[in-house]
Structures are given as C-alpha cells and as structure tokens.
Coordinates of C-alpha atoms in Angstrom, one line a residue:
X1 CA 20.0 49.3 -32.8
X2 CA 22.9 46.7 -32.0
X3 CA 21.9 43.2 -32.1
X4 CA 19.3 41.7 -28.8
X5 CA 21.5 40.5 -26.1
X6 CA 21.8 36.5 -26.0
X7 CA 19.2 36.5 -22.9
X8 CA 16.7 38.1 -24.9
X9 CA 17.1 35.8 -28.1
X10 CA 17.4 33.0 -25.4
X11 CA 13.6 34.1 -23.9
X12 CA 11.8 34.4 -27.7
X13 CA 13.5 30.9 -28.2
X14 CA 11.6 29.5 -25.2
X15 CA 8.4 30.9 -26.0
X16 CA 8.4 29.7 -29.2
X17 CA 9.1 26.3 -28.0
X18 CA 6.3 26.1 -25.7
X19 CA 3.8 24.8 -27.1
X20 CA 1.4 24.5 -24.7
X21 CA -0.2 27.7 -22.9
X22 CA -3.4 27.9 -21.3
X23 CA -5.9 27.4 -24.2
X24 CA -3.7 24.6 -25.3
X25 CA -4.1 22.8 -21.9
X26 CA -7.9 23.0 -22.0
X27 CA -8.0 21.1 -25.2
X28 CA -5.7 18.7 -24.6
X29 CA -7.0 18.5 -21.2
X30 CA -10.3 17.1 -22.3
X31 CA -8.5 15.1 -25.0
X32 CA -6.2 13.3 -21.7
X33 CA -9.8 13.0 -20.2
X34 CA -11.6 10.9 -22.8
X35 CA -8.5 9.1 -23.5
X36 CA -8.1 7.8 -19.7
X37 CA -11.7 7.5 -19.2
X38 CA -11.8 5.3 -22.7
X39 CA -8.6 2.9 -21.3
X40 CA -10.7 2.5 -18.1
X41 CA -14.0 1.7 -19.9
X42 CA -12.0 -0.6 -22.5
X43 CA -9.7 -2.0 -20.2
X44 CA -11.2 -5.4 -20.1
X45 CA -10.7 -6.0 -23.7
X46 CA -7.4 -5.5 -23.0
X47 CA -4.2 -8.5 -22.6
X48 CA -4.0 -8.4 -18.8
X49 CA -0.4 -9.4 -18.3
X50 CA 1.8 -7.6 -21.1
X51 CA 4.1 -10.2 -23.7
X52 CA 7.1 -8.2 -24.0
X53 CA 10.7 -9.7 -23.1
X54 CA 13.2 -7.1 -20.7
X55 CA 14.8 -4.0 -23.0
X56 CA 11.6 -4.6 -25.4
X57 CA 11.6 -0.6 -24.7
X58 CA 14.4 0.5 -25.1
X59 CA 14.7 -0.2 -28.6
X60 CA 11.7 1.5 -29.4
X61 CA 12.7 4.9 -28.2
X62 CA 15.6 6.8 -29.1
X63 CA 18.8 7.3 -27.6
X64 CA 18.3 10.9 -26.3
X65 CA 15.5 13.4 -25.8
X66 CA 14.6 15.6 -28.4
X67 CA 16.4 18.9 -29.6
X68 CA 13.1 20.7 -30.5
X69 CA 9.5 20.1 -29.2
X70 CA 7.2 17.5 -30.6
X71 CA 3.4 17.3 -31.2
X72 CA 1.0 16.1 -28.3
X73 CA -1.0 13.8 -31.2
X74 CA 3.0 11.6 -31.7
X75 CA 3.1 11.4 -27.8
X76 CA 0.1 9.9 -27.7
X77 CA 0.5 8.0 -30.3
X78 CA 3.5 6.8 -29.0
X79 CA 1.4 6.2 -25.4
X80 CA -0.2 3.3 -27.3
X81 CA 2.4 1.9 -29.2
X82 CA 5.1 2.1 -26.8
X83 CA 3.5 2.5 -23.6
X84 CA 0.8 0.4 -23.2
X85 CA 2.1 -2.9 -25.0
X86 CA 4.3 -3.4 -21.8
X87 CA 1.6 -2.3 -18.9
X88 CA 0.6 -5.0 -16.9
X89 CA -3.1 -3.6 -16.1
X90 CA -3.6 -3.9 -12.7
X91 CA -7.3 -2.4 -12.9
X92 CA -8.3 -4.7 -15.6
X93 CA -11.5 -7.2 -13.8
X94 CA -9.4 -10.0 -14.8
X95 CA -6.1 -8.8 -12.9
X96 CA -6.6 -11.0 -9.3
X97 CA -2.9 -10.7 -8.3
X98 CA -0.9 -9.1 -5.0
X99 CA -3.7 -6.7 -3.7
X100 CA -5.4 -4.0 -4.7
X101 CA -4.3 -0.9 -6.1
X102 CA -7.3 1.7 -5.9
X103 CA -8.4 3.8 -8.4
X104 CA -11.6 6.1 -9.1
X105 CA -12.2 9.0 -11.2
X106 CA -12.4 11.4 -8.1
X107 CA -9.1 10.5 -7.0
X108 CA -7.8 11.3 -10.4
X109 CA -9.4 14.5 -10.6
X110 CA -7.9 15.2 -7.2
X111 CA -4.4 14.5 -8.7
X112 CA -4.8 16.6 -11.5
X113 CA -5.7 19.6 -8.7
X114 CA -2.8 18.4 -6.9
X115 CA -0.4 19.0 -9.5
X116 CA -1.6 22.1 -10.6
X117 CA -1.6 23.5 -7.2
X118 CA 2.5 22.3 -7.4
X119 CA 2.9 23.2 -3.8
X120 CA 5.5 21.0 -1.8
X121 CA 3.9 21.1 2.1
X122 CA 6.6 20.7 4.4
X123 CA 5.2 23.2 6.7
X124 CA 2.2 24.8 7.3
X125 CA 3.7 28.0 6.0
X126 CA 4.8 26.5 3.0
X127 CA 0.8 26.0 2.1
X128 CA -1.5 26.4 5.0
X129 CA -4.5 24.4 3.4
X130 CA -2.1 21.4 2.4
X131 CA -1.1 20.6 6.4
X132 CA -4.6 21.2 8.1
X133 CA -6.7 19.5 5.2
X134 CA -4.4 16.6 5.9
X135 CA -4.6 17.0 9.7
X136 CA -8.8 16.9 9.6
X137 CA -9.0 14.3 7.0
X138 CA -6.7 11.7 8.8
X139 CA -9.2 12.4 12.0
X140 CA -12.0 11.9 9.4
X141 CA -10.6 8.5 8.6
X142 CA -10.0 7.9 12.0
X143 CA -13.4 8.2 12.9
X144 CA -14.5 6.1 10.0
X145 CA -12.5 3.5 11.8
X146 CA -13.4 4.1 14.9
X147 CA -9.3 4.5 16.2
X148 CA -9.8 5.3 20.2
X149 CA -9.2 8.7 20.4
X150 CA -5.7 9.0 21.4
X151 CA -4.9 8.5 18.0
X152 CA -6.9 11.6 16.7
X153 CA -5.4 15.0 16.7
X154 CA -8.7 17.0 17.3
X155 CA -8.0 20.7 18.3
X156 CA -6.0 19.7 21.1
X157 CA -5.1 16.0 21.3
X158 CA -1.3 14.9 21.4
X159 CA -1.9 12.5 18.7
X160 CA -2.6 12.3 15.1
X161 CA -2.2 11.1 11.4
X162 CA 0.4 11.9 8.8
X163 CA -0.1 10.3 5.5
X164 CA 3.4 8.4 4.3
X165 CA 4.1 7.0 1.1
X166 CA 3.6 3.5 1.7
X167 CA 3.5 1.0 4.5
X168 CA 7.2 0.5 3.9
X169 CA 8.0 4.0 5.3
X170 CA 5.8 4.0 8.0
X171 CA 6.8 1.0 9.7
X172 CA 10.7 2.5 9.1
X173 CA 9.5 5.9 10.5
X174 CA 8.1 3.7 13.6
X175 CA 11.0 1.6 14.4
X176 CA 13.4 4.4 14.1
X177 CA 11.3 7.0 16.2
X178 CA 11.0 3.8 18.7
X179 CA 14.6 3.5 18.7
X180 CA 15.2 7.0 19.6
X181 CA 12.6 6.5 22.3
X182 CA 14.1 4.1 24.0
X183 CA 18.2 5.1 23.6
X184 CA 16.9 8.6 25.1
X185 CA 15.4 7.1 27.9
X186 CA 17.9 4.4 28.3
X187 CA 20.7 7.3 28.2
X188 CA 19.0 9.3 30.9
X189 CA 18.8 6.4 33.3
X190 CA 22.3 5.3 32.6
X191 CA 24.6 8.5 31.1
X192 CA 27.8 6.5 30.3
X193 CA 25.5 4.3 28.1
X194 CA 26.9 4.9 24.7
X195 CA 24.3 5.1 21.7
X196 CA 26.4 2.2 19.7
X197 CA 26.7 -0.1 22.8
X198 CA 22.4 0.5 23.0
X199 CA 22.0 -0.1 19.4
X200 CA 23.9 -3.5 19.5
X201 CA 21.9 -5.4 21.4
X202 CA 18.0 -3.8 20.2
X203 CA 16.1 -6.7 19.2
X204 CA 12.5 -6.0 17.2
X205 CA 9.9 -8.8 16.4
X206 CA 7.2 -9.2 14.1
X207 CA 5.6 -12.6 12.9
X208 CA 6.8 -15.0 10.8
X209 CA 4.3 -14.1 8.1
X210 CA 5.0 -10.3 8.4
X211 CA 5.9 -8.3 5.2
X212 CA 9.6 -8.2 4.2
X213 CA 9.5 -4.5 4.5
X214 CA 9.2 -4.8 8.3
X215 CA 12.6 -6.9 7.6
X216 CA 13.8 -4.1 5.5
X217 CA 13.0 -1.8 8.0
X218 CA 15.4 -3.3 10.5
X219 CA 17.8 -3.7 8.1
X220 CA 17.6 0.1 7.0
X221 CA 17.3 1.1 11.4
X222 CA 20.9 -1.1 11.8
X223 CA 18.6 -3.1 14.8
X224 CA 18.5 -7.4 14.5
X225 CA 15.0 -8.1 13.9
X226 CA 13.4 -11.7 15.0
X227 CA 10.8 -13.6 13.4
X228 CA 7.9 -15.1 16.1
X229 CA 6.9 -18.2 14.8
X230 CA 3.0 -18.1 14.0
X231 CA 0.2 -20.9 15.0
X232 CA -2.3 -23.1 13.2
X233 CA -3.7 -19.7 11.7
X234 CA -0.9 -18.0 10.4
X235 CA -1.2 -15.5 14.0
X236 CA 1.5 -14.0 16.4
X237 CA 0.2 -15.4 19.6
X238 CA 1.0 -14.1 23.0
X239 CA 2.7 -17.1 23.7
X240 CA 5.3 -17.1 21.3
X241 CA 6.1 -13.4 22.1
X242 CA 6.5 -13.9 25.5
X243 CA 8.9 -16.8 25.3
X244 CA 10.9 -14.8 22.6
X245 CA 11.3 -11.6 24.9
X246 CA 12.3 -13.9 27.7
X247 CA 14.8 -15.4 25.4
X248 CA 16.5 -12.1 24.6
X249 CA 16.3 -10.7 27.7
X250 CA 18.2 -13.2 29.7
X251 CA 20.8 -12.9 26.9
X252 CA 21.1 -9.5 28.2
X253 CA 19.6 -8.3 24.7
X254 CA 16.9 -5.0 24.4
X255 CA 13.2 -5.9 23.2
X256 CA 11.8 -2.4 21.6
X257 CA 9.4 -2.9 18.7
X258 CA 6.9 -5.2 17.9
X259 CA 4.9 -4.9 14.7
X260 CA 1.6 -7.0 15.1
X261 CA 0.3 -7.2 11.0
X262 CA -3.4 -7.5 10.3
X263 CA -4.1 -9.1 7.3
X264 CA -0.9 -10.7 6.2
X265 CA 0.2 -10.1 2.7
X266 CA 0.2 -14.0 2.1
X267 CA -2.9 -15.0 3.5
X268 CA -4.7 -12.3 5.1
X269 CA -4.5 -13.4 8.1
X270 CA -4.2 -11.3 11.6
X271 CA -2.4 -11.2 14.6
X272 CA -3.8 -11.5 17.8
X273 CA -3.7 -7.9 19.0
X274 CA -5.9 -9.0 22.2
X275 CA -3.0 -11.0 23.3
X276 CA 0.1 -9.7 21.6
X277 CA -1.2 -5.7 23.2
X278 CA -1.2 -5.9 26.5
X279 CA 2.7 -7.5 26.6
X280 CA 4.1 -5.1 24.6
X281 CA 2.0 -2.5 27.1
X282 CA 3.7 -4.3 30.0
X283 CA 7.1 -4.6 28.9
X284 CA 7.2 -1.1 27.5
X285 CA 7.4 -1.8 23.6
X286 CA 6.4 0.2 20.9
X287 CA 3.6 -1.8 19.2
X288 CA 3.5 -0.8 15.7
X289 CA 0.3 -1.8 13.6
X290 CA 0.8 -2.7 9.9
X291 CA -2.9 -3.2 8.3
X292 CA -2.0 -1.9 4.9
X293 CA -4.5 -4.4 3.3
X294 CA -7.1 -4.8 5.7
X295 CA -7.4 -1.5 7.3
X296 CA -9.9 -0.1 4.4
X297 CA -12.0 -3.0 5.7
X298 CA -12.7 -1.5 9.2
X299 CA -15.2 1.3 8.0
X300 CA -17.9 -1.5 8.0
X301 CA -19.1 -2.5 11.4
X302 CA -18.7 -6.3 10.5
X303 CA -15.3 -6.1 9.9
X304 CA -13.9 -3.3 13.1
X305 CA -13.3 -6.5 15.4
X306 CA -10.8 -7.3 13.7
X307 CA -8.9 -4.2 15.2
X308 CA -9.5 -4.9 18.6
X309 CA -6.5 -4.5 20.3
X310 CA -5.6 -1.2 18.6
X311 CA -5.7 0.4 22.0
X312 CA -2.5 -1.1 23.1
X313 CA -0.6 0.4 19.5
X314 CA 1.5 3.4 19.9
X315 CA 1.5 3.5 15.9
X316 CA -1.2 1.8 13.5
X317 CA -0.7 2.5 9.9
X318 CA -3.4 1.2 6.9
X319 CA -3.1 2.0 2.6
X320 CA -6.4 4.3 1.7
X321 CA -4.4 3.4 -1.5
X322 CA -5.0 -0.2 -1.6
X323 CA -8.8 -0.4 -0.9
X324 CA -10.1 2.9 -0.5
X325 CA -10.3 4.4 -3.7
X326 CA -7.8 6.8 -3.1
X327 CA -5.1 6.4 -5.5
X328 CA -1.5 5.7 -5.1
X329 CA 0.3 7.1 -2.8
X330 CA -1.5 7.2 0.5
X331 CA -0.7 5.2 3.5
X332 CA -2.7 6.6 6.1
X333 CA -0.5 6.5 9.6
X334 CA -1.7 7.4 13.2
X335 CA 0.5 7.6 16.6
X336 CA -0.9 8.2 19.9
X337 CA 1.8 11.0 20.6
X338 CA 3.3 12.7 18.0
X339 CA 5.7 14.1 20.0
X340 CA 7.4 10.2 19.9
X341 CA 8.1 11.1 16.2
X342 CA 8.9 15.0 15.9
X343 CA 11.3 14.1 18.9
X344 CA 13.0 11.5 16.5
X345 CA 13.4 13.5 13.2
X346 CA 13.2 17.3 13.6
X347 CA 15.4 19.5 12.6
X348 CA 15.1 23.1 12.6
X349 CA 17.7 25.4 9.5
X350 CA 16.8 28.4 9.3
X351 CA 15.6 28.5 6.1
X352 CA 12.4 26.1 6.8
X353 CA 11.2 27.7 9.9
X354 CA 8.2 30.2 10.4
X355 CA 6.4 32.2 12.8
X356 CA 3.4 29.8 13.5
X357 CA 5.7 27.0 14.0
X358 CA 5.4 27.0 17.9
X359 CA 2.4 28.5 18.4
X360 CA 1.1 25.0 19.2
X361 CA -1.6 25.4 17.0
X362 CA -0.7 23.8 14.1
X363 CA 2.1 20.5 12.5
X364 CA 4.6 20.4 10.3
X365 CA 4.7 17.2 8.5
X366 CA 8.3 17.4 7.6
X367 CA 9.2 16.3 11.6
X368 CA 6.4 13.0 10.8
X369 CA 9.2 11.6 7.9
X370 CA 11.3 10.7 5.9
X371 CA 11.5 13.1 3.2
X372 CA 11.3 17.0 3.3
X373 CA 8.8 17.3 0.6
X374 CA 5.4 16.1 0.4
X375 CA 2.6 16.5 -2.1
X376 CA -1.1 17.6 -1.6
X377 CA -1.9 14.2 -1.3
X378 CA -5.3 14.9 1.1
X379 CA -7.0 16.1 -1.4
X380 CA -7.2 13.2 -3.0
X381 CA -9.0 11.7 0.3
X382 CA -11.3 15.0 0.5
X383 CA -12.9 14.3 -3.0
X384 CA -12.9 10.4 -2.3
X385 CA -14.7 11.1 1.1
X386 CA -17.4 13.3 0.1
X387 CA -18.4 12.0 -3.6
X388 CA -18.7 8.1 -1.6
X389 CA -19.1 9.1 1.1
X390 CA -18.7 6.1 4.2
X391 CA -21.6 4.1 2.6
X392 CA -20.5 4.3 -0.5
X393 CA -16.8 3.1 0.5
X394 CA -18.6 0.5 2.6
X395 CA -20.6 -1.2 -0.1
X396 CA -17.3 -1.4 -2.6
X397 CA -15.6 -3.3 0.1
X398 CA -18.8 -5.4 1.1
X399 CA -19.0 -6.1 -3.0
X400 CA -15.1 -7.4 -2.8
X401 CA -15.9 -9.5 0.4
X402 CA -19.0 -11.4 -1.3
X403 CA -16.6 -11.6 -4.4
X404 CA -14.4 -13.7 -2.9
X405 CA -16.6 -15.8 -0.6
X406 CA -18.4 -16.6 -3.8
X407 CA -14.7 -17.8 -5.6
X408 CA -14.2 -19.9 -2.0
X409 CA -17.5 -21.3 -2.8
X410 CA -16.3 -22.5 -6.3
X411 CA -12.8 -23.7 -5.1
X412 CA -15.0 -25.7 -2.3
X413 CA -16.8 -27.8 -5.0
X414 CA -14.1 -28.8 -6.7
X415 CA -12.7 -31.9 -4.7
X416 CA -9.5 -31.7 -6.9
X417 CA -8.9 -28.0 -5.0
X418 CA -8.2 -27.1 -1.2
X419 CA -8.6 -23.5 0.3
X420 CA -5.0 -23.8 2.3
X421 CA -6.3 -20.5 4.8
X422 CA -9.3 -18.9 5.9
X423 CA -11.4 -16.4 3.8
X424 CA -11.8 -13.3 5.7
X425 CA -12.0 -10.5 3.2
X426 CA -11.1 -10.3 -0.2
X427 CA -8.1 -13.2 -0.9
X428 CA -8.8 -16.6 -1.3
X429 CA -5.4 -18.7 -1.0
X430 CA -6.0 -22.0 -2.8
X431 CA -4.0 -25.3 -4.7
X432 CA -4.4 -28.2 -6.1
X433 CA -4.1 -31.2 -3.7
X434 CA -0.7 -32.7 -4.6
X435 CA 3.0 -31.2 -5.0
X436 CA 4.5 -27.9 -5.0
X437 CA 5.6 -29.0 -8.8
X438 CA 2.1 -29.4 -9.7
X439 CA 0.9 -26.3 -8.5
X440 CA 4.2 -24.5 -9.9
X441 CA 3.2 -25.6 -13.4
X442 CA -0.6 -24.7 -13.1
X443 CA 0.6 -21.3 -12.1
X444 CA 2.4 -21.2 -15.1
X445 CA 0.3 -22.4 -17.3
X446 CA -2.4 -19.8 -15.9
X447 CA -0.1 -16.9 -16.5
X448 CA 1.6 -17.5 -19.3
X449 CA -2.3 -18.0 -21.1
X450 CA -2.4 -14.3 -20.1
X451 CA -6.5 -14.5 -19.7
X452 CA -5.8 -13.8 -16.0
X453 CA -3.2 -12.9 -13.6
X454 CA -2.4 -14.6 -10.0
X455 CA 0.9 -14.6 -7.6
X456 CA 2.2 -17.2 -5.7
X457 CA 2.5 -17.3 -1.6
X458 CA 4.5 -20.1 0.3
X459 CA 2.8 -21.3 3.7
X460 CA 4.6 -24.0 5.6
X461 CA 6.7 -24.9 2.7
X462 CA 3.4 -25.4 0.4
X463 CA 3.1 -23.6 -3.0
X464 CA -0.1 -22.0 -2.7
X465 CA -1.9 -19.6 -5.4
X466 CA -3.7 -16.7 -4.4
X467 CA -6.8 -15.0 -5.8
X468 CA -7.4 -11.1 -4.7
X469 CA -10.4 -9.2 -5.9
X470 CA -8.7 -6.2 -7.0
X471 CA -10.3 -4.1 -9.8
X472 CA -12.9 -1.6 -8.7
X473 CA -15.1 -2.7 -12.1
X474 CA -14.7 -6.8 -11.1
X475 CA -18.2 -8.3 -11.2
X476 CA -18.7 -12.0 -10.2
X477 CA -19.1 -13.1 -13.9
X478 CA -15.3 -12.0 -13.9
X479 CA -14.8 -14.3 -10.9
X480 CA -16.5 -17.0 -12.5
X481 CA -15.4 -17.1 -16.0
X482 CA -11.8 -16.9 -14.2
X483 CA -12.5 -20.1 -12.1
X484 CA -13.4 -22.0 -15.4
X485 CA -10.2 -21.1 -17.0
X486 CA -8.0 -22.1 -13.8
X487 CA -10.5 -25.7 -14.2
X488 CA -9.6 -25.5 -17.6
X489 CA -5.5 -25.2 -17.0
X490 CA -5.7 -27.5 -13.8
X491 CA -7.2 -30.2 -16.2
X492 CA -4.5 -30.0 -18.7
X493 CA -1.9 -30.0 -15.7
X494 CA -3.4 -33.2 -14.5
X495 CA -3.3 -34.9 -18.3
X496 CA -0.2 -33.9 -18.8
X497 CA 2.7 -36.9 -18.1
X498 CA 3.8 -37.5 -14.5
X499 CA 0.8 -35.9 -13.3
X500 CA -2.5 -37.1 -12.4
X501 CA -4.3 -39.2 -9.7
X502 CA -0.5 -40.4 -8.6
X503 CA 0.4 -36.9 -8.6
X504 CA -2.7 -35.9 -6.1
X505 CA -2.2 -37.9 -3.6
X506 CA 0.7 -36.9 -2.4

C-alpha cells in the first residue's frame, strides 16, 4: 500500500488531538459544576473589586495559542491564577455598584442547554422551538406585568416581544424603525420629499436624566437628539415636552421619538408616562419605554403603578437580565405592532427564506434586529419562570426593596448623611453634606479599601454615591456591616486636613 493521503493523516491528527469526547464532557462537566457552584458559595470570602493595574494579563499569558492541546486540570488552574485575580465580582453580597446583574443556577443550567443545542434562530425554520418558545414566553412575561394587550402576540394579535441584547439595542431598534415610520409616511404625503432632506431636520427627545445609550442611539440613527430638562424629581414632565415640541416645530424641525425612562440609571427615578403619553399620542410620536432597571419590579402589584402610562407606548423595553434572575443577555422588548419593525429591517435573500414564512402563523426574529443570528436565549426564561415561578420572582425583588429601605433608614440617622433622591426600589443615592471634593475622596477611600464596591452619579452638579442591592445572596447583615465601613471611611475623610465641620457646611 502507498502512503495515506495528507487528508487522511490530517483526520487521525485531529482525533488524536481532541481530547474531549463524550465521556470526557460528563466528567469534566460535573467538575465545571462544583467548581461554579463552589465560586458562588465562596464568593463572599472573596476581594470584591480586583487590585491589578491595566496589561496585568497580558504578561501572564503567552504570546500565541498553543501548537498542541493542553490538560483541562492547567486550564483551570490557570482560571484561578489568571482569571479570577482581575474579576471584579459583581455577585459578591458586598458588590452595591451600577445595578444588578442577575444570576441563578437555573439560568445557568439553561445556558449550558443553550449551547449545546448550538442552534442560531433567525427563523422559525432554522429551529422551530427557538422562535415560538420565545414568542409564548415574552407573552408570559407580559402577563406577569400586566402590558395591555396590544403588546402581546397571542395567536393572533399584531403585537409582540422579541428579546434583544440589551437596552442599548432596543432603544436603537425603536428610533430607527420610528424613523422609517415616519420618512414612509412623510414620503407618501409629499413624493418629492427626499429621505436626506427628512432626515435633517428629525428631532428625538428623552430626559435629561435618560441613559447615554438613548444618546448613542441618535448618534448611531444620524437624527439630533434633545435633552428635556427634568423637575424637582428628576421626571420628564408634560410641560417641558410640550414647550420643546413647540420649539422645534416652529423652527420647521420634525418631532418623532420620545423615550420616557422609568427608573433612571442615576437615581431611579421615573418619568411621568400619565403626562408625557397622551402628547406623544396626540402629536403622533413614537413613545419608546426604557425600564431596563425597574421593569423586573412590576410583577408585584405594589410596584405596576409605576407603569401606568404604558398604554400610550408603541415600544416598552425592560432587562429580565438585571433583576429577574435570568442571566445576561436578555432585554425583554414589546411593540404594539410589529409590523412597525419588520417594515423597517427585513430583508428577504434567498438563502434565509422558507415555506412557513408567510403563512402568518408564525415570526422571524431576524426582521425584530439588529443582528442575523440570535441564540436560544428563552430558555433561559422558561427554566427561570417555572422553578420560581411569579412568587418566587416577587419575593427576591420584595427582599431587595426592604434591603434598601433598611440602608435609607441608616443613612437617615446619620445627621452627617443626606439621601439626595427618593427611595423607590432598590438604590439609595446618598453623600455627605458638604463639597463634591469631600464626597470624591470618601468614594475613594471606600473603593480603594476594596471591602465594598459603589459608583458615583452627578445630580444637579452634586457628587452623589449610590448604593444598589445587587447580589441575589445580599442579606441585610451585608447591608449593615457595609454602612459601618462607609461611617468608618466618612470619619477618616472628615479628620483628615481641610475637612471637617468647615468642610460640611458648605
């Protein structure tokens, strides 16, 4: 026989290299398991915020990937030397910065299905169960809310939910479907109107305390975007709307978009959808919704009149991923017609479409955004949903609610401290009474201790620290032993030179 053909030699190479088949997997599987499930169980005895410098890991790699395979024990070994030194742990019960991420062992187990199943769902042909399970389960969470119906997709409504990667690419998909919206139907009452000479003179508007990716957003859909100053409570009132759209409009300029934000990322707080809906409704905006916080927080009963209003939306958009034990990435997004987004962003090669696809019957989420691919991201909410279930959901948000009430309490009897907005659900914004410089260096001097970890907002030109109840294992011993070290750094602050009773008055 002659020699084996460099194919052949190539395939015996390959198997020899992979080194893990099945019975491999299950091992080492179960090994992955106990190691996450010991992190999680450990975490707290971990360094919250990690004390490494930028490029520490670079040098601790090297400077190309590996000619022949290596063993799964260095990997992991190489997890905890390299790896986790520079992890900030955002599930730690002392981690009280930005907002939540969730995390819960369903949702990981949901993952690990996810990626086995490998499918990429951008039609229902390409995996049947990924687009309906996704269709049913954004109407479960609809429900849960209580969204009006229009928002549902049912069996036959002209709504529905697609679930987007984050906040950030919903609120882009919104603006830019609005924009389409409104050039088509500009264009068709006006042919000769070209779509540059519409585009120039779109104006969007979100309040002054809106996210920076609604800002990004305009940037990214080529429209100006206008910032509606806020009132006493950090709100978009109708008032200020009104007299903006006026504004623009006698300047011959074209309101379109409006994003109302509930639960602001600086302070929590929340438009005034009763007022700011019913312009946009009149004046024939698209009202976009951006919850991505405080929308977990509506499943409980207590907390759903905060969404009033939601009727007017013709988007509303919420992260499952923030506060919903669902983890990253799912931003949960509704529209009252879908139509206003598969209008905007479908496009039809040959290659991606199937028999089904007009049959009415069924959606293909690659017309809902941005990308083409999309994980199997519902099943993450389908294991979340039924091993909570709503109750259980309910009670970890009513635990994170009392949390922070109780920290507010704290703050409050401390006459050195102010609470600078009000406490709604699970941030407390807070300073010491005195200079931005004062509360600059007790921010430092918190995070660079490392025991805990806060961020910084500004509101009306005040340095204010914030404190979210984040980790799904915080207990209020957590909350209180952090409060004593934040005493315990505000009392060095105010002992050390220039600072002090001089310092707090100001």
């Amino acid at each position: 026989m002659g020699p084996a053909h460099p194919a052949t030699t190539g395939l015996l190479r390959l198997r020899r290299a992979v080194t893990m088949n099945a019975s491999e997997f299950r091992r080492r599987g179960k090994e992955m398991v106990d190691y996450v499930a010991d992190y999680l169980e450990g975490i707290e005895g971990r360094q919250v915020f990690p004390d490494v410098d930028p490029g520490y890991l670079r040098r601790l790699i090297p400077t190309t990937a590996p000619q022949e395979p290596e063993t799964f024990e260095d990997i992991i070994k190489d997890v905890e030397k390299i790896i986790m030194p520079g992890v900030t742990h955002w599930h730690s019960p002392y981690f009280f910065a930005y907002f939540p991420t969730a995390s819960s062992y369903p949702a990981m187990l949901a993952d690990m299905l996810c990626g086995a199943i490998g499918c990429i769902g951008f039609s229902w042909a390409a995996s049947p169960a990924c687009t309906e399970l996704e269709t049913v389960m954004m109407d479960w969470l609809g429900k849960m809310l209580q969204l009006p119906e229009a928002f549902l997709a049912g069996e036959a409504g002209e709504g529905g939910g697609v679930i987007q990667g984050t906040a950030s690419e919903a609120t882009l998909v919104a603006l830019l479907a609005a924009r389409t919206k409104v050039t088509r139907r500009l264009q068709a009452a006006s042919p000769e109107l070209t779509q540059a000479a519409i585009m120039e003179k779109l104006v969007a508007y979100a309040s002054d305390q809106a996210h920076s990716s609604v800002e990004r957003a305009g940037l990214i859909g080529g429209v100006r975007l206008k910032a509606i100053p806020s009132d006493d409570k950090f709100a978009m009132r109708a008032s200020a709307l009104q007299e903006a759209l006026e504004r623009d409009k006698a300047a011959g300029l074209i309101p379109f978009f409006v994003v109302a934000t509930l639960g602001t990322t600086s302070c929590c707080s929340f438009d005034n959808l009763l007022e700011v809906g019913p312009i946009c409704h009149e004046e024939g905006l698209w009202l976009h919704v951006d919850a991505a916080y405080a929308g977990s927080a509506f499943i409980c009963p207590e907390f759903r009149h905060l969404l009033n209003g939601v009727e007017f939306a013709d988007s509303f958009n919420f992260n499952p991923h923030k506060w919903l034990l669902v983890n990253f990435d799912c931003s949960a997004m509704w529209v009252k017609k879908r139509t206003d987004l598969t209008g905007a962003f479908r496009l039809d090669p040959v290659y991606l479409r199937h028999s089904h696809q007009d049959s009415g019957l069924i959606t293909d989420y690659r017309h809902w955004q941005l990308p083409l691919g999309r994980r199997f991201r519902s099943l993450k909410m389908w294991f979340v949903f039924r091993m909570y279930g709503v109750k259980g959901l309910q009670a970890y948000i009513r635990k994170h609610v009392q949390l922070s009430h109780a920290f507010e309490a704290l703050v409050r009897q401390d006459t050195r401290f102010e609470i600078c907005a009000e406490v709604t659900l699970g941030l407390v914004c807070f300073r010491l009474k005195g200079s931005n410089k004062l509360n600059e260096a007790l921010l430092e001097s918190i995070n660079s201790a490392k025991k805990i970890h806060l961020v910084p907002c500004s509101l009306r030109d005040q340095f204010v620290l914030r404190f979210a109840i984040c980790s799904r294992t915080v207990e209020l011993a957590h909350v209180q032993r952090a409060w004593e070290h934040i005493q315990e750094m505000a009392a060095k602050v105010l002992r050390a030179p220039g600072e002090g009773k001089a310092e707090i008055k100001n």
